[in-house]
Amino acid sequence: MAGRLLWGRGWAVAGWAPGLCALPALPAFPGPRRGCGEAAALRAMGFTQEQARRLLGLQPRLGPQRREAAAAELLLLGLSAEAALGLLERSPELLRMPAERLQERSAELRRLGFCGGQLQRAVSCCPQLFTLPRRRMAATVRMLRERCLFTAEQLREVLRSCPAVLLEEPCHLHHHFQYAYFRMGVQQKEMVKARLFQMPFVELRNRHIFLERRGLYQTPHKGQTQTGNPKLKDILQLPEKDFLSSLAHSTPEEYQVFKKLLAREEEEKEEEEGRDALYTEEDEDLDGEGSNRAWE
């Protein structure tokens, strides 16, 4: 009775009153914990409890709407919950992007020919496609079409087979193309079939010059092709061991020595070109001074 009277008068829930024995403390009502609602929303989207926990650990100060929007956009691309989570773990900056920006970039990639599984693979291996400046991507596409003269269908195939092309500096990409076109005599159709841009330029040059110096590849004259040369597809796609045994007829040791010597040649060539450029600038300065004196 005393206990009930105590409650009715609004005295302390837990503690004691004069002449009364102490009342047991009642458990505090658990107020809303930060992240519970967000975790439930992620679970509803298809993430497991463990996946939701990992996702909540990314950018902890980020608002829940931004996190959920980024995850939802990746799921809409067809990525599984684990694949979407892995992508966000590798590139947490995607969480800071507005949902509208993610949607726009997804639509842009679709217009370039990425669809279904191709789009999923592209963003999985190159998440930077979402953060790449739009002007940079447009410059690369324009260069491939206007300067490398790939057809629209060839361009789509280039991008599908090697989406990392969009991350390359356009000038480096153009140099890669020019080497295959002018030095090796390869046409666009064969480049696309061989997936030219999947191999780094340095390795392409190494393999080509190695074959050339062994008399196994002839540089074509302008406007002509050499039908006896190895196919570009074999040069690029064979593992190094098979390339050496079946095309170059050489040993790994010989190839390693050759690459070191070629790298040294390239360094010396660059140094010489740098000196020539410096002398040219000095000569121009002297000519300018001489001209001024003559006028005086």
Coordinates of C-alpha atoms in Angstrom, one line a residue:
M1 CA 0.0 0.0 0.0
A2 CA 2.8 2.3 0.9
G3 CA 4.5 1.5 -2.4
R4 CA 1.3 2.3 -4.4
L5 CA 0.9 5.6 -2.4
L6 CA 4.5 6.4 -3.3
W7 CA 3.9 5.9 -7.0
G8 CA 0.7 8.0 -6.8
R9 CA 2.5 11.0 -5.3
G10 CA 5.0 11.0 -8.1
W11 CA 8.0 10.3 -5.9
A12 CA 11.2 8.8 -7.2
V13 CA 10.7 5.5 -9.1
A14 CA 13.9 4.0 -7.7
G15 CA 15.3 5.0 -4.3
W16 CA 13.9 5.1 -0.8
A17 CA 11.5 7.2 1.3
P18 CA 11.7 7.8 5.1
G19 CA 10.2 4.8 6.9
L20 CA 9.9 2.7 3.7
C21 CA 12.2 0.0 2.4
A22 CA 14.0 0.7 -0.9
L23 CA 12.0 -0.1 -4.1
P24 CA 13.7 -2.0 -6.8
A25 CA 14.9 0.1 -9.8
L26 CA 12.9 -0.3 -13.0
P27 CA 14.8 -0.9 -16.2
A28 CA 15.2 2.2 -18.3
F29 CA 13.1 2.3 -21.5
P30 CA 15.5 1.8 -24.4
G31 CA 15.2 5.0 -26.5
P32 CA 15.7 4.9 -30.3
R33 CA 19.3 4.0 -31.2
R34 CA 21.1 5.7 -34.1
G35 CA 21.3 3.3 -37.0
C36 CA 18.6 0.9 -36.1
G37 CA 16.1 2.3 -38.5
E38 CA 18.7 2.5 -41.2
A39 CA 19.8 -1.1 -40.6
A40 CA 16.2 -2.2 -41.0
A41 CA 15.9 -0.2 -44.2
L42 CA 19.0 -1.9 -45.6
R43 CA 17.7 -5.3 -44.5
A44 CA 14.5 -4.6 -46.4
M45 CA 16.6 -3.8 -49.5
G46 CA 18.1 -7.3 -49.4
F47 CA 21.2 -6.9 -47.3
T48 CA 21.9 -9.4 -44.6
Q49 CA 22.4 -8.3 -41.0
E50 CA 26.2 -8.7 -41.3
Q51 CA 26.2 -6.8 -44.7
A52 CA 24.1 -4.0 -43.2
R53 CA 26.6 -3.7 -40.3
R54 CA 29.5 -3.4 -42.7
L55 CA 27.6 -0.8 -44.8
L56 CA 26.8 1.2 -41.7
G57 CA 30.5 1.3 -40.8
L58 CA 31.3 3.1 -44.1
Q59 CA 31.2 6.9 -43.7
P60 CA 29.6 6.8 -40.2
R61 CA 28.7 10.5 -40.2
L62 CA 26.9 10.2 -43.5
G63 CA 23.1 10.8 -43.5
P64 CA 21.1 7.6 -43.9
Q65 CA 19.3 8.9 -47.0
R66 CA 22.5 9.2 -48.9
R67 CA 23.8 5.8 -47.9
E68 CA 20.5 4.1 -48.8
A69 CA 20.2 5.9 -52.1
A70 CA 23.7 4.9 -53.2
A71 CA 23.0 1.2 -52.2
A72 CA 19.7 1.3 -54.0
E73 CA 21.2 2.7 -57.2
L74 CA 23.8 -0.1 -57.3
L75 CA 21.2 -2.7 -56.7
L76 CA 19.1 -1.3 -59.6
L77 CA 22.1 -1.8 -61.9
G78 CA 21.7 -5.5 -61.2
L79 CA 24.5 -6.0 -58.7
S80 CA 23.9 -8.4 -55.8
A81 CA 23.9 -7.1 -52.3
E82 CA 27.4 -8.5 -51.7
A83 CA 28.7 -7.0 -54.9
A84 CA 27.2 -3.6 -54.2
L85 CA 28.7 -3.7 -50.7
G86 CA 32.1 -4.7 -52.0
L87 CA 32.0 -1.8 -54.5
L88 CA 31.2 0.7 -51.8
E89 CA 33.9 -0.7 -49.5
R90 CA 36.5 -0.2 -52.3
S91 CA 35.1 3.2 -53.3
P92 CA 33.4 4.8 -50.3
E93 CA 33.4 8.1 -52.1
L94 CA 30.3 6.9 -54.0
L95 CA 28.3 7.3 -50.8
R96 CA 28.9 11.0 -50.9
M97 CA 27.6 11.4 -54.4
P98 CA 24.0 12.7 -54.8
A99 CA 21.6 10.0 -56.0
E100 CA 20.8 12.2 -59.1
R101 CA 24.5 12.1 -60.1
L102 CA 24.6 8.3 -59.8
Q103 CA 21.5 8.0 -61.9
E104 CA 22.8 10.3 -64.5
R105 CA 26.1 8.5 -64.8
S106 CA 24.3 5.1 -65.0
A107 CA 22.2 6.4 -67.9
E108 CA 25.3 7.8 -69.6
L109 CA 27.0 4.5 -69.4
R110 CA 24.0 2.8 -70.9
R111 CA 24.0 5.2 -73.8
L112 CA 27.6 4.2 -74.5
G113 CA 26.5 0.7 -74.9
F114 CA 26.9 -0.8 -71.5
C115 CA 23.8 -2.9 -70.5
G116 CA 22.9 -5.7 -68.2
G117 CA 25.8 -7.8 -67.2
Q118 CA 28.2 -5.6 -69.1
L119 CA 27.3 -2.6 -67.1
Q120 CA 27.6 -4.6 -63.9
R121 CA 31.1 -5.8 -64.8
A122 CA 32.2 -2.4 -65.9
V123 CA 31.3 -0.6 -62.6
S124 CA 32.5 -3.6 -60.5
C125 CA 36.0 -3.4 -62.0
C126 CA 36.1 0.3 -62.6
P127 CA 34.0 2.1 -59.9
Q128 CA 35.8 5.3 -60.9
L129 CA 33.5 5.5 -63.8
F130 CA 30.9 7.0 -61.4
T131 CA 33.3 9.7 -60.2
L132 CA 35.1 10.4 -63.5
P133 CA 34.5 14.0 -64.6
R134 CA 31.9 14.1 -67.4
R135 CA 34.1 16.2 -69.7
R136 CA 37.0 13.8 -69.4
M137 CA 34.8 10.9 -70.4
A138 CA 33.3 12.8 -73.3
A139 CA 36.9 13.8 -74.5
T140 CA 37.9 10.1 -74.5
V141 CA 34.8 9.0 -76.5
R142 CA 35.3 11.9 -79.0
M143 CA 38.9 11.1 -79.5
L144 CA 38.2 7.4 -80.2
R145 CA 35.5 8.4 -82.7
E146 CA 37.1 11.4 -84.4
R147 CA 40.8 10.8 -84.3
C148 CA 41.0 7.0 -84.1
L149 CA 38.1 6.6 -86.5
F150 CA 36.4 3.7 -84.8
T151 CA 32.8 3.2 -86.0
A152 CA 30.0 3.5 -83.5
E153 CA 29.7 -0.3 -83.2
Q154 CA 33.5 -0.7 -82.9
L155 CA 33.6 2.0 -80.1
R156 CA 30.9 0.1 -78.2
E157 CA 32.9 -3.1 -78.4
V158 CA 36.1 -1.3 -77.3
L159 CA 34.4 0.0 -74.2
R160 CA 32.7 -3.2 -73.4
S161 CA 35.9 -5.2 -73.6
C162 CA 38.0 -2.7 -71.7
P163 CA 35.9 -0.1 -69.8
A164 CA 39.1 1.1 -68.2
V165 CA 39.8 2.9 -71.5
L166 CA 37.5 5.7 -70.2
L167 CA 39.9 6.3 -67.3
E168 CA 42.9 6.8 -69.6
E169 CA 44.3 10.1 -70.6
P170 CA 43.1 10.7 -74.2
C171 CA 46.6 11.6 -75.4
H172 CA 48.0 8.4 -74.0
L173 CA 45.2 6.4 -75.6
H174 CA 45.8 8.1 -78.9
H175 CA 49.5 7.3 -78.8
H176 CA 48.6 3.6 -78.1
F177 CA 46.3 3.6 -81.1
Q178 CA 48.9 5.3 -83.4
Y179 CA 51.6 2.8 -82.5
A180 CA 49.4 -0.1 -83.5
Y181 CA 48.1 1.7 -86.7
F182 CA 51.3 3.2 -88.1
R183 CA 54.2 1.1 -86.6
M184 CA 52.4 -2.3 -86.7
G185 CA 50.1 -1.7 -89.6
V186 CA 47.0 -2.9 -87.9
Q187 CA 43.5 -1.7 -88.9
Q188 CA 40.7 -0.7 -86.5
K189 CA 38.7 -3.9 -87.1
E190 CA 41.7 -6.1 -86.0
M191 CA 42.4 -3.8 -83.0
V192 CA 38.8 -4.3 -81.8
K193 CA 38.9 -8.1 -82.3
A194 CA 42.3 -8.4 -80.5
R195 CA 41.2 -6.1 -77.7
L196 CA 44.1 -3.8 -78.2
F197 CA 43.7 -1.6 -75.1
Q198 CA 43.6 -4.4 -72.6
M199 CA 47.4 -4.7 -72.8
P200 CA 49.4 -1.8 -71.4
F201 CA 51.2 0.1 -74.1
V202 CA 54.7 -0.7 -72.7
E203 CA 54.1 -4.4 -73.0
L204 CA 52.6 -4.1 -76.5
R205 CA 55.8 -2.2 -77.6
N206 CA 58.0 -4.8 -75.9
R207 CA 56.5 -7.7 -77.7
H208 CA 56.3 -6.0 -81.0
I209 CA 59.9 -4.8 -81.1
F210 CA 61.1 -8.1 -79.8
L211 CA 59.5 -9.9 -82.7
E212 CA 60.7 -7.2 -85.1
R213 CA 64.3 -7.5 -84.1
R214 CA 64.2 -11.2 -84.3
G215 CA 63.0 -10.9 -87.9
L216 CA 59.6 -12.2 -87.1
Y217 CA 57.6 -9.0 -87.7
Q218 CA 58.1 -6.6 -90.7
T219 CA 57.0 -3.0 -90.4
P220 CA 54.6 -2.4 -93.3
H221 CA 55.3 0.4 -95.8
K222 CA 52.8 3.2 -95.9
G223 CA 49.4 2.1 -97.3
Q224 CA 50.5 -1.6 -97.4
T225 CA 50.0 -4.6 -95.0
Q226 CA 52.3 -7.5 -94.3
T227 CA 50.2 -10.7 -94.4
G228 CA 53.1 -12.8 -93.0
N229 CA 53.2 -11.0 -89.6
P230 CA 51.7 -12.7 -86.5
K231 CA 48.2 -11.6 -85.8
L232 CA 47.7 -8.9 -83.2
K233 CA 45.3 -11.1 -81.3
D234 CA 48.1 -13.7 -80.8
I235 CA 50.6 -11.1 -79.8
L236 CA 48.3 -9.6 -77.2
Q237 CA 46.3 -12.5 -75.7
L238 CA 48.9 -15.2 -75.4
P239 CA 50.4 -15.6 -72.0
E240 CA 54.1 -14.5 -72.0
K241 CA 55.3 -18.1 -71.8
D242 CA 53.3 -19.1 -74.8
F243 CA 54.1 -15.9 -76.7
L244 CA 57.8 -16.7 -76.3
S245 CA 57.6 -20.3 -77.2
S246 CA 55.2 -20.2 -80.1
L247 CA 55.7 -16.7 -81.7
A248 CA 59.1 -15.4 -80.6
H249 CA 60.9 -18.7 -80.4
S250 CA 62.9 -17.4 -77.5
T251 CA 63.5 -18.0 -73.8
P252 CA 62.2 -16.0 -70.8
E253 CA 65.8 -15.1 -69.9
E254 CA 66.4 -13.5 -73.3
Y255 CA 63.2 -11.6 -73.2
Q256 CA 64.0 -10.2 -69.7
V257 CA 67.4 -9.0 -70.9
F258 CA 65.8 -7.5 -74.0
K259 CA 63.2 -5.5 -72.0
K260 CA 65.9 -4.0 -69.8
L261 CA 68.0 -3.0 -72.8
L262 CA 65.0 -1.5 -74.5
A263 CA 64.0 0.5 -71.4
R264 CA 67.5 1.9 -71.3
E265 CA 67.3 2.8 -75.0
E266 CA 64.1 4.7 -74.3
E267 CA 65.6 6.6 -71.4
E268 CA 68.6 7.7 -73.5
K269 CA 66.3 8.7 -76.3
E270 CA 64.2 10.8 -74.0
E271 CA 67.3 12.5 -72.6
E272 CA 68.6 13.2 -76.0
E273 CA 65.3 14.7 -77.1
G274 CA 65.3 16.8 -74.0
R275 CA 68.8 18.2 -74.8
D276 CA 67.8 18.9 -78.4
A277 CA 64.7 20.8 -77.2
L278 CA 66.9 22.8 -74.8
Y279 CA 69.4 23.7 -77.6
T280 CA 66.6 24.7 -79.9
E281 CA 65.2 27.1 -77.3
E282 CA 68.7 28.6 -76.7
D283 CA 69.2 29.0 -80.5
E284 CA 65.9 30.8 -80.8
D285 CA 66.8 33.1 -77.9
L286 CA 70.1 33.9 -79.6
D287 CA 68.5 34.5 -82.9
G288 CA 66.0 36.9 -81.3
E289 CA 68.8 38.8 -79.6
G290 CA 70.7 39.0 -82.9
S291 CA 67.7 40.3 -84.7
N292 CA 67.1 43.0 -82.1
R293 CA 70.7 44.2 -82.3
A294 CA 70.5 44.3 -86.1
W295 CA 67.5 46.5 -85.9
E296 CA 69.3 48.7 -83.5

